Amino acid sequence: MTTPAPVKSTARARRKAARAVSGPRPRLRMGLNGFLVAWLLPNLLMAAVVLALTLIPSLQRFGTLTPLLTVVGIAGLVIGLPLCLLVNRAFRHVLNQWVHVLAYALVGMLYGLVVLAQGVGGVLPMLIPVIGFPAAVLMGLGRLAARPLVDVVVPGAEPRG
C-alpha cells in the first residue's frame, strides 16, 4: 500500500486571500519619545530605587547592594531593550494596548534572570523576584504611561498634523 501524497492546507491560502481583499490592517506606531517613556524611564527609576537602597545605612549590614545596580543596568540593556523592541514589532497590529502593557510587564519579569547569569550561588538567586517583580511593575507602568504617545495608523487614511 502506498502513502497518499500530502495535501497542502488551504487555510493559509484563505488567510492570504482574505488579507488581500481587506487590504493592509491598522497598526500601532510608537515614536522615539513613546519608547523612551515606555522603556528608559522605568529602567532609570529602577536604578534610582536601587541607588537609594544602597544609601540606607541599616541595609549595609547585609552587604553592599552596589552590584545590584550593575545587574539592573545589564538587565535593561541585554533583556529589556531587544525584547521591548520585539514586543513593539510583534504586536504592532494588536490595537488593544493592554496587551502591550502586559507584554512589557512580562519583559520586566525576565529581568530577574540576569541574576542567574552572574554565576554566583548562595543567596543571590533569591534576588530573582526582588529584581523581577518591581521591574515588571515599572515596565508595565512605563508602557501604560506611553499610551498617549502611541498613534493608530490606518493605511490609506490622511496622516494627522
mmCIF file with all atom_site columns, C-alpha atoms in Angstrom:
data_model
loop_
_atom_site.group_PDB
_atom_site.id
_atom_site.type_symbol
_atom_site.label_atom_id
_atom_site.label_alt_id
_atom_site.label_comp_id
_atom_site.label_asym_id
_atom_site.label_entity_id
_atom_site.label_seq_id
_atom_site.pdbx_PDB_ins_code
_atom_site.Cartn_x
_atom_site.Cartn_y
_atom_site.Cartn_z
_atom_site.occupancy
_atom_site.B_iso_or_equiv
_atom_site.pdbx_formal_charge
_atom_site.auth_seq_id
_atom_site.auth_comp_id
_atom_site.auth_asym_id
_atom_site.auth_atom_id
_atom_site.pdbx_PDB_model_num
ATOM 1   C CA . MET A 1 1   ? 0.000  0.000  0.000  1.00 0.00 ? 1   MET A CA 1
ATOM 2   C CA . THR A 1 2   ? 1.330  3.416  -0.854 1.00 0.00 ? 2   THR A CA 1
ATOM 3   C CA . THR A 1 3   ? 1.186  6.535  1.204  1.00 0.00 ? 3   THR A CA 1
ATOM 4   C CA . PRO A 1 4   ? -1.022 9.228  -0.263 1.00 0.00 ? 4   PRO A CA 1
ATOM 5   C CA . ALA A 1 5   ? 0.613  12.453 -1.329 1.00 0.00 ? 5   ALA A CA 1
ATOM 6   C CA . PRO A 1 6   ? 0.377  15.161 1.297  1.00 0.00 ? 6   PRO A CA 1
ATOM 7   C CA . VAL A 1 7   ? -2.280 17.736 0.604  1.00 0.00 ? 7   VAL A CA 1
ATOM 8   C CA . LYS A 1 8   ? -1.414 21.346 1.275  1.00 0.00 ? 8   LYS A CA 1
ATOM 9   C CA . SER A 1 9   ? -3.618 23.059 3.765  1.00 0.00 ? 9   SER A CA 1
ATOM 10  C CA . THR A 1 10  ? -5.831 25.670 2.220  1.00 0.00 ? 10  THR A CA 1
ATOM 11  C CA . ALA A 1 11  ? -6.173 27.596 5.492  1.00 0.00 ? 11  ALA A CA 1
ATOM 12  C CA . ARG A 1 12  ? -3.041 29.606 4.735  1.00 0.00 ? 12  ARG A CA 1
ATOM 13  C CA . ALA A 1 13  ? -4.250 30.381 1.235  1.00 0.00 ? 13  ALA A CA 1
ATOM 14  C CA . ARG A 1 14  ? -7.633 31.501 2.590  1.00 0.00 ? 14  ARG A CA 1
ATOM 15  C CA . ARG A 1 15  ? -5.985 33.800 5.147  1.00 0.00 ? 15  ARG A CA 1
ATOM 16  C CA . LYS A 1 16  ? -3.737 35.268 2.472  1.00 0.00 ? 16  LYS A CA 1
ATOM 17  C CA . ALA A 1 17  ? -6.676 35.828 0.139  1.00 0.00 ? 17  ALA A CA 1
ATOM 18  C CA . ALA A 1 18  ? -8.744 37.399 2.916  1.00 0.00 ? 18  ALA A CA 1
ATOM 19  C CA . ARG A 1 19  ? -5.875 39.746 3.763  1.00 0.00 ? 19  ARG A CA 1
ATOM 20  C CA . ALA A 1 20  ? -5.516 40.724 0.112  1.00 0.00 ? 20  ALA A CA 1
ATOM 21  C CA . VAL A 1 21  ? -9.237 41.525 -0.087 1.00 0.00 ? 21  VAL A CA 1
ATOM 22  C CA . SER A 1 22  ? -9.354 43.502 3.168  1.00 0.00 ? 22  SER A CA 1
ATOM 23  C CA . GLY A 1 23  ? -6.130 45.389 2.481  1.00 0.00 ? 23  GLY A CA 1
ATOM 24  C CA . PRO A 1 24  ? -3.493 46.398 4.984  1.00 0.00 ? 24  PRO A CA 1
ATOM 25  C CA . ARG A 1 25  ? -4.510 46.332 8.635  1.00 0.00 ? 25  ARG A CA 1
ATOM 26  C CA . PRO A 1 26  ? -4.310 49.250 11.049 1.00 0.00 ? 26  PRO A CA 1
ATOM 27  C CA . ARG A 1 27  ? -1.302 49.226 13.356 1.00 0.00 ? 27  ARG A CA 1
ATOM 28  C CA . LEU A 1 28  ? 0.090  50.995 16.376 1.00 0.00 ? 28  LEU A CA 1
ATOM 29  C CA . ARG A 1 29  ? 3.046  53.312 15.924 1.00 0.00 ? 29  ARG A CA 1
ATOM 30  C CA . MET A 1 30  ? 5.177  54.354 18.859 1.00 0.00 ? 30  MET A CA 1
ATOM 31  C CA . GLY A 1 31  ? 7.687  57.104 18.251 1.00 0.00 ? 31  GLY A CA 1
ATOM 32  C CA . LEU A 1 32  ? 11.031 57.567 19.946 1.00 0.00 ? 32  LEU A CA 1
ATOM 33  C CA . ASN A 1 33  ? 9.526  59.649 22.757 1.00 0.00 ? 33  ASN A CA 1
ATOM 34  C CA . GLY A 1 34  ? 6.975  56.933 23.475 1.00 0.00 ? 34  GLY A CA 1
ATOM 35  C CA . PHE A 1 35  ? 9.662  54.266 23.544 1.00 0.00 ? 35  PHE A CA 1
ATOM 36  C CA . LEU A 1 36  ? 11.821 56.333 25.871 1.00 0.00 ? 36  LEU A CA 1
ATOM 37  C CA . VAL A 1 37  ? 8.885  56.718 28.262 1.00 0.00 ? 37  VAL A CA 1
ATOM 38  C CA . ALA A 1 38  ? 7.962  53.030 27.995 1.00 0.00 ? 38  ALA A CA 1
ATOM 39  C CA . TRP A 1 39  ? 11.468 51.546 28.305 1.00 0.00 ? 39  TRP A CA 1
ATOM 40  C CA . LEU A 1 40  ? 14.064 54.037 29.516 1.00 0.00 ? 40  LEU A CA 1
ATOM 41  C CA . LEU A 1 41  ? 12.023 55.771 32.214 1.00 0.00 ? 41  LEU A CA 1
ATOM 42  C CA . PRO A 1 42  ? 11.213 52.539 34.129 1.00 0.00 ? 42  PRO A CA 1
ATOM 43  C CA . ASN A 1 43  ? 14.849 51.432 33.889 1.00 0.00 ? 43  ASN A CA 1
ATOM 44  C CA . LEU A 1 44  ? 16.094 54.740 35.237 1.00 0.00 ? 44  LEU A CA 1
ATOM 45  C CA . LEU A 1 45  ? 13.521 54.637 38.010 1.00 0.00 ? 45  LEU A CA 1
ATOM 46  C CA . MET A 1 46  ? 14.565 51.094 38.963 1.00 0.00 ? 46  MET A CA 1
ATOM 47  C CA . ALA A 1 47  ? 18.222 52.173 39.070 1.00 0.00 ? 47  ALA A CA 1
ATOM 48  C CA . ALA A 1 48  ? 17.299 55.175 41.223 1.00 0.00 ? 48  ALA A CA 1
ATOM 49  C CA . VAL A 1 49  ? 15.448 52.916 43.684 1.00 0.00 ? 49  VAL A CA 1
ATOM 50  C CA . VAL A 1 50  ? 18.435 50.566 43.918 1.00 0.00 ? 50  VAL A CA 1
ATOM 51  C CA . LEU A 1 51  ? 20.762 53.543 44.368 1.00 0.00 ? 51  LEU A CA 1
ATOM 52  C CA . ALA A 1 52  ? 18.552 54.878 47.168 1.00 0.00 ? 52  ALA A CA 1
ATOM 53  C CA . LEU A 1 53  ? 18.616 51.454 48.831 1.00 0.00 ? 53  LEU A CA 1
ATOM 54  C CA . THR A 1 54  ? 22.422 51.409 48.730 1.00 0.00 ? 54  THR A CA 1
ATOM 55  C CA . LEU A 1 55  ? 22.491 54.680 50.663 1.00 0.00 ? 55  LEU A CA 1
ATOM 56  C CA . ILE A 1 56  ? 20.415 53.371 53.584 1.00 0.00 ? 56  ILE A CA 1
ATOM 57  C CA . PRO A 1 57  ? 22.909 52.625 56.380 1.00 0.00 ? 57  PRO A CA 1
ATOM 58  C CA . SER A 1 58  ? 20.838 49.912 58.064 1.00 0.00 ? 58  SER A CA 1
ATOM 59  C CA . LEU A 1 59  ? 20.903 47.823 54.863 1.00 0.00 ? 59  LEU A CA 1
ATOM 60  C CA . GLN A 1 60  ? 24.706 47.934 54.746 1.00 0.00 ? 60  GLN A CA 1
ATOM 61  C CA . ARG A 1 61  ? 24.975 45.272 57.446 1.00 0.00 ? 61  ARG A CA 1
ATOM 62  C CA . PHE A 1 62  ? 23.658 42.717 54.917 1.00 0.00 ? 62  PHE A CA 1
ATOM 63  C CA . GLY A 1 63  ? 26.389 43.664 52.474 1.00 0.00 ? 63  GLY A CA 1
ATOM 64  C CA . THR A 1 64  ? 26.742 46.191 49.730 1.00 0.00 ? 64  THR A CA 1
ATOM 65  C CA . LEU A 1 65  ? 23.941 46.494 47.180 1.00 0.00 ? 65  LEU A CA 1
ATOM 66  C CA . THR A 1 66  ? 26.122 48.250 44.612 1.00 0.00 ? 66  THR A CA 1
ATOM 67  C CA . PRO A 1 67  ? 26.484 45.131 42.401 1.00 0.00 ? 67  PRO A CA 1
ATOM 68  C CA . LEU A 1 68  ? 22.704 45.154 42.143 1.00 0.00 ? 68  LEU A CA 1
ATOM 69  C CA . LEU A 1 69  ? 22.983 48.403 40.171 1.00 0.00 ? 69  LEU A CA 1
ATOM 70  C CA . THR A 1 70  ? 25.082 46.600 37.568 1.00 0.00 ? 70  THR A CA 1
ATOM 71  C CA . VAL A 1 71  ? 22.585 43.735 37.412 1.00 0.00 ? 71  VAL A CA 1
ATOM 72  C CA . VAL A 1 72  ? 19.696 46.125 36.825 1.00 0.00 ? 72  VAL A CA 1
ATOM 73  C CA . GLY A 1 73  ? 21.639 48.013 34.146 1.00 0.00 ? 73  GLY A CA 1
ATOM 74  C CA . ILE A 1 74  ? 22.668 44.850 32.335 1.00 0.00 ? 74  ILE A CA 1
ATOM 75  C CA . ALA A 1 75  ? 19.113 43.521 32.509 1.00 0.00 ? 75  ALA A CA 1
ATOM 76  C CA . GLY A 1 76  ? 17.776 46.716 30.958 1.00 0.00 ? 76  GLY A CA 1
ATOM 77  C CA . LEU A 1 77  ? 20.224 46.600 28.072 1.00 0.00 ? 77  LEU A CA 1
ATOM 78  C CA . VAL A 1 78  ? 20.535 42.877 27.411 1.00 0.00 ? 78  VAL A CA 1
ATOM 79  C CA . ILE A 1 79  ? 16.970 41.757 28.063 1.00 0.00 ? 79  ILE A CA 1
ATOM 80  C CA . GLY A 1 80  ? 14.810 44.868 28.165 1.00 0.00 ? 80  GLY A CA 1
ATOM 81  C CA . LEU A 1 81  ? 15.855 46.750 25.060 1.00 0.00 ? 81  LEU A CA 1
ATOM 82  C CA . PRO A 1 82  ? 15.698 43.930 22.499 1.00 0.00 ? 82  PRO A CA 1
ATOM 83  C CA . LEU A 1 83  ? 12.578 42.327 23.952 1.00 0.00 ? 83  LEU A CA 1
ATOM 84  C CA . CYS A 1 84  ? 10.696 45.628 24.158 1.00 0.00 ? 84  CYS A CA 1
ATOM 85  C CA . LEU A 1 85  ? 11.584 46.339 20.534 1.00 0.00 ? 85  LEU A CA 1
ATOM 86  C CA . LEU A 1 86  ? 10.404 42.828 19.678 1.00 0.00 ? 86  LEU A CA 1
ATOM 87  C CA . VAL A 1 87  ? 7.119  43.378 21.548 1.00 0.00 ? 87  VAL A CA 1
ATOM 88  C CA . ASN A 1 88  ? 6.546  46.601 19.629 1.00 0.00 ? 88  ASN A CA 1
ATOM 89  C CA . ARG A 1 89  ? 7.221  44.865 16.331 1.00 0.00 ? 89  ARG A CA 1
ATOM 90  C CA . ALA A 1 90  ? 5.347  41.631 17.041 1.00 0.00 ? 90  ALA A CA 1
ATOM 91  C CA . PHE A 1 91  ? 2.222  43.281 18.429 1.00 0.00 ? 91  PHE A CA 1
ATOM 92  C CA . ARG A 1 92  ? 2.047  46.254 16.061 1.00 0.00 ? 92  ARG A CA 1
ATOM 93  C CA . HIS A 1 93  ? -1.278 45.044 14.629 1.00 0.00 ? 93  HIS A CA 1
ATOM 94  C CA . VAL A 1 94  ? -2.808 44.412 18.065 1.00 0.00 ? 94  VAL A CA 1
ATOM 95  C CA . LEU A 1 95  ? -4.734 47.609 18.752 1.00 0.00 ? 95  LEU A CA 1
ATOM 96  C CA . ASN A 1 96  ? -5.587 46.699 22.356 1.00 0.00 ? 96  ASN A CA 1
ATOM 97  C CA . GLN A 1 97  ? -2.825 48.493 24.223 1.00 0.00 ? 97  GLN A CA 1
ATOM 98  C CA . TRP A 1 98  ? -3.404 46.479 27.400 1.00 0.00 ? 98  TRP A CA 1
ATOM 99  C CA . VAL A 1 99  ? -1.818 43.552 25.567 1.00 0.00 ? 99  VAL A CA 1
ATOM 100 C CA . HIS A 1 100 ? 1.279  45.709 25.111 1.00 0.00 ? 100 HIS A CA 1
ATOM 101 C CA . VAL A 1 101 ? 1.261  46.708 28.796 1.00 0.00 ? 101 VAL A CA 1
ATOM 102 C CA . LEU A 1 102 ? 1.132  43.048 29.851 1.00 0.00 ? 102 LEU A CA 1
ATOM 103 C CA . ALA A 1 103 ? 3.880  42.135 27.384 1.00 0.00 ? 103 ALA A CA 1
ATOM 104 C CA . TYR A 1 104 ? 6.128  44.870 28.791 1.00 0.00 ? 104 TYR A CA 1
ATOM 105 C CA . ALA A 1 105 ? 5.391  43.598 32.307 1.00 0.00 ? 105 ALA A CA 1
ATOM 106 C CA . LEU A 1 106 ? 6.428  40.116 31.182 1.00 0.00 ? 106 LEU A CA 1
ATOM 107 C CA . VAL A 1 107 ? 9.675  41.545 29.823 1.00 0.00 ? 107 VAL A CA 1
ATOM 108 C CA . GLY A 1 108 ? 10.246 43.149 33.220 1.00 0.00 ? 108 GLY A CA 1
ATOM 109 C CA . MET A 1 109 ? 9.722  39.780 34.911 1.00 0.00 ? 109 MET A CA 1
ATOM 110 C CA . LEU A 1 110 ? 12.571 38.403 32.822 1.00 0.00 ? 110 LEU A CA 1
ATOM 111 C CA . TYR A 1 111 ? 14.952 40.974 34.321 1.00 0.00 ? 111 TYR A CA 1
ATOM 112 C CA . GLY A 1 112 ? 15.419 38.685 37.298 1.00 0.00 ? 112 GLY A CA 1
ATOM 113 C CA . LEU A 1 113 ? 17.011 36.028 35.110 1.00 0.00 ? 113 LEU A CA 1
ATOM 114 C CA . VAL A 1 114 ? 20.110 38.196 34.711 1.00 0.00 ? 114 VAL A CA 1
ATOM 115 C CA . VAL A 1 115 ? 20.964 37.260 38.309 1.00 0.00 ? 115 VAL A CA 1
ATOM 116 C CA . LEU A 1 116 ? 21.494 33.665 37.156 1.00 0.00 ? 116 LEU A CA 1
ATOM 117 C CA . ALA A 1 117 ? 23.971 34.852 34.549 1.00 0.00 ? 117 ALA A CA 1
ATOM 118 C CA . GLN A 1 118 ? 26.133 36.313 37.321 1.00 0.00 ? 118 GLN A CA 1
ATOM 119 C CA . GLY A 1 119 ? 27.197 32.757 38.157 1.00 0.00 ? 119 GLY A CA 1
ATOM 120 C CA . VAL A 1 120 ? 27.082 33.285 41.901 1.00 0.00 ? 120 VAL A CA 1
ATOM 121 C CA . GLY A 1 121 ? 25.486 30.735 44.175 1.00 0.00 ? 121 GLY A CA 1
ATOM 122 C CA . GLY A 1 122 ? 24.230 31.094 47.688 1.00 0.00 ? 122 GLY A CA 1
ATOM 123 C CA . VAL A 1 123 ? 21.620 33.697 48.477 1.00 0.00 ? 123 VAL A CA 1
ATOM 124 C CA . LEU A 1 124 ? 21.936 35.657 45.221 1.00 0.00 ? 124 LEU A CA 1
ATOM 125 C CA . PRO A 1 125 ? 19.413 33.558 43.214 1.00 0.00 ? 125 PRO A CA 1
ATOM 126 C CA . MET A 1 126 ? 16.849 34.632 45.793 1.00 0.00 ? 126 MET A CA 1
ATOM 127 C CA . LEU A 1 127 ? 17.164 38.102 44.277 1.00 0.00 ? 127 LEU A CA 1
ATOM 128 C CA . ILE A 1 128 ? 15.348 36.990 41.113 1.00 0.00 ? 128 ILE A CA 1
ATOM 129 C CA . PRO A 1 129 ? 11.919 38.065 42.416 1.00 0.00 ? 129 PRO A CA 1
ATOM 130 C CA . VAL A 1 130 ? 13.441 41.097 44.145 1.00 0.00 ? 130 VAL A CA 1
ATOM 131 C CA . ILE A 1 131 ? 14.545 42.359 40.736 1.00 0.00 ? 131 ILE A CA 1
ATOM 132 C CA . GLY A 1 132 ? 11.868 40.774 38.526 1.00 0.00 ? 132 GLY A CA 1
ATOM 133 C CA . PHE A 1 133 ? 8.659  41.846 40.268 1.00 0.00 ? 133 PHE A CA 1
ATOM 134 C CA . PRO A 1 134 ? 9.478  45.554 40.683 1.00 0.00 ? 134 PRO A CA 1
ATOM 135 C CA . ALA A 1 135 ? 10.854 45.629 37.151 1.00 0.00 ? 135 ALA A CA 1
ATOM 136 C CA . ALA A 1 136 ? 7.638  44.064 35.865 1.00 0.00 ? 136 ALA A CA 1
ATOM 137 C CA . VAL A 1 137 ? 5.501  46.630 37.662 1.00 0.00 ? 137 VAL A CA 1
ATOM 138 C CA . LEU A 1 138 ? 7.669  49.518 36.487 1.00 0.00 ? 138 LEU A CA 1
ATOM 139 C CA . MET A 1 139 ? 7.818  48.293 32.882 1.00 0.00 ? 139 MET A CA 1
ATOM 140 C CA . GLY A 1 140 ? 4.037  47.835 32.804 1.00 0.00 ? 140 GLY A CA 1
ATOM 141 C CA . LEU A 1 141 ? 3.503  51.296 34.276 1.00 0.00 ? 141 LEU A CA 1
ATOM 142 C CA . GLY A 1 142 ? 6.006  52.746 31.814 1.00 0.00 ? 142 GLY A CA 1
ATOM 143 C CA . ARG A 1 143 ? 4.115  51.287 28.860 1.00 0.00 ? 143 ARG A CA 1
ATOM 144 C CA . LEU A 1 144 ? 0.872  52.482 30.395 1.00 0.00 ? 144 LEU A CA 1
ATOM 145 C CA . ALA A 1 145 ? 2.319  55.994 30.653 1.00 0.00 ? 145 ALA A CA 1
ATOM 146 C CA . ALA A 1 146 ? 3.306  55.813 26.984 1.00 0.00 ? 146 ALA A CA 1
ATOM 147 C CA . ARG A 1 147 ? -0.262 55.106 25.806 1.00 0.00 ? 147 ARG A CA 1
ATOM 148 C CA . PRO A 1 148 ? -0.937 58.750 24.848 1.00 0.00 ? 148 PRO A CA 1
ATOM 149 C CA . LEU A 1 149 ? 2.265  58.765 22.792 1.00 0.00 ? 149 LEU A CA 1
ATOM 150 C CA . VAL A 1 150 ? 1.117  55.855 20.598 1.00 0.00 ? 150 VAL A CA 1
ATOM 151 C CA . ASP A 1 151 ? -0.791 56.504 17.371 1.00 0.00 ? 151 ASP A CA 1
ATOM 152 C CA . VAL A 1 152 ? -3.092 54.188 15.452 1.00 0.00 ? 152 VAL A CA 1
ATOM 153 C CA . VAL A 1 153 ? -2.060 54.273 11.803 1.00 0.00 ? 153 VAL A CA 1
ATOM 154 C CA . VAL A 1 154 ? -4.812 53.365 9.382  1.00 0.00 ? 154 VAL A CA 1
ATOM 155 C CA . PRO A 1 155 ? -3.407 52.646 5.914  1.00 0.00 ? 155 PRO A CA 1
ATOM 156 C CA . GLY A 1 156 ? -4.907 54.907 3.277  1.00 0.00 ? 156 GLY A CA 1
ATOM 157 C CA . ALA A 1 157 ? -6.121 57.473 5.798  1.00 0.00 ? 157 ALA A CA 1
ATOM 158 C CA . GLU A 1 158 ? -4.812 61.025 5.921  1.00 0.00 ? 158 GLU A CA 1
ATOM 159 C CA . PRO A 1 159 ? -1.930 61.477 8.387  1.00 0.00 ? 159 PRO A CA 1
ATOM 160 C CA . ARG A 1 160 ? -2.565 63.772 11.340 1.00 0.00 ? 160 ARG A CA 1
ATOM 161 C CA . GLY A 1 161 ? -0.891 67.181 11.660 1.00 0.00 ? 161 GLY A CA 1
#
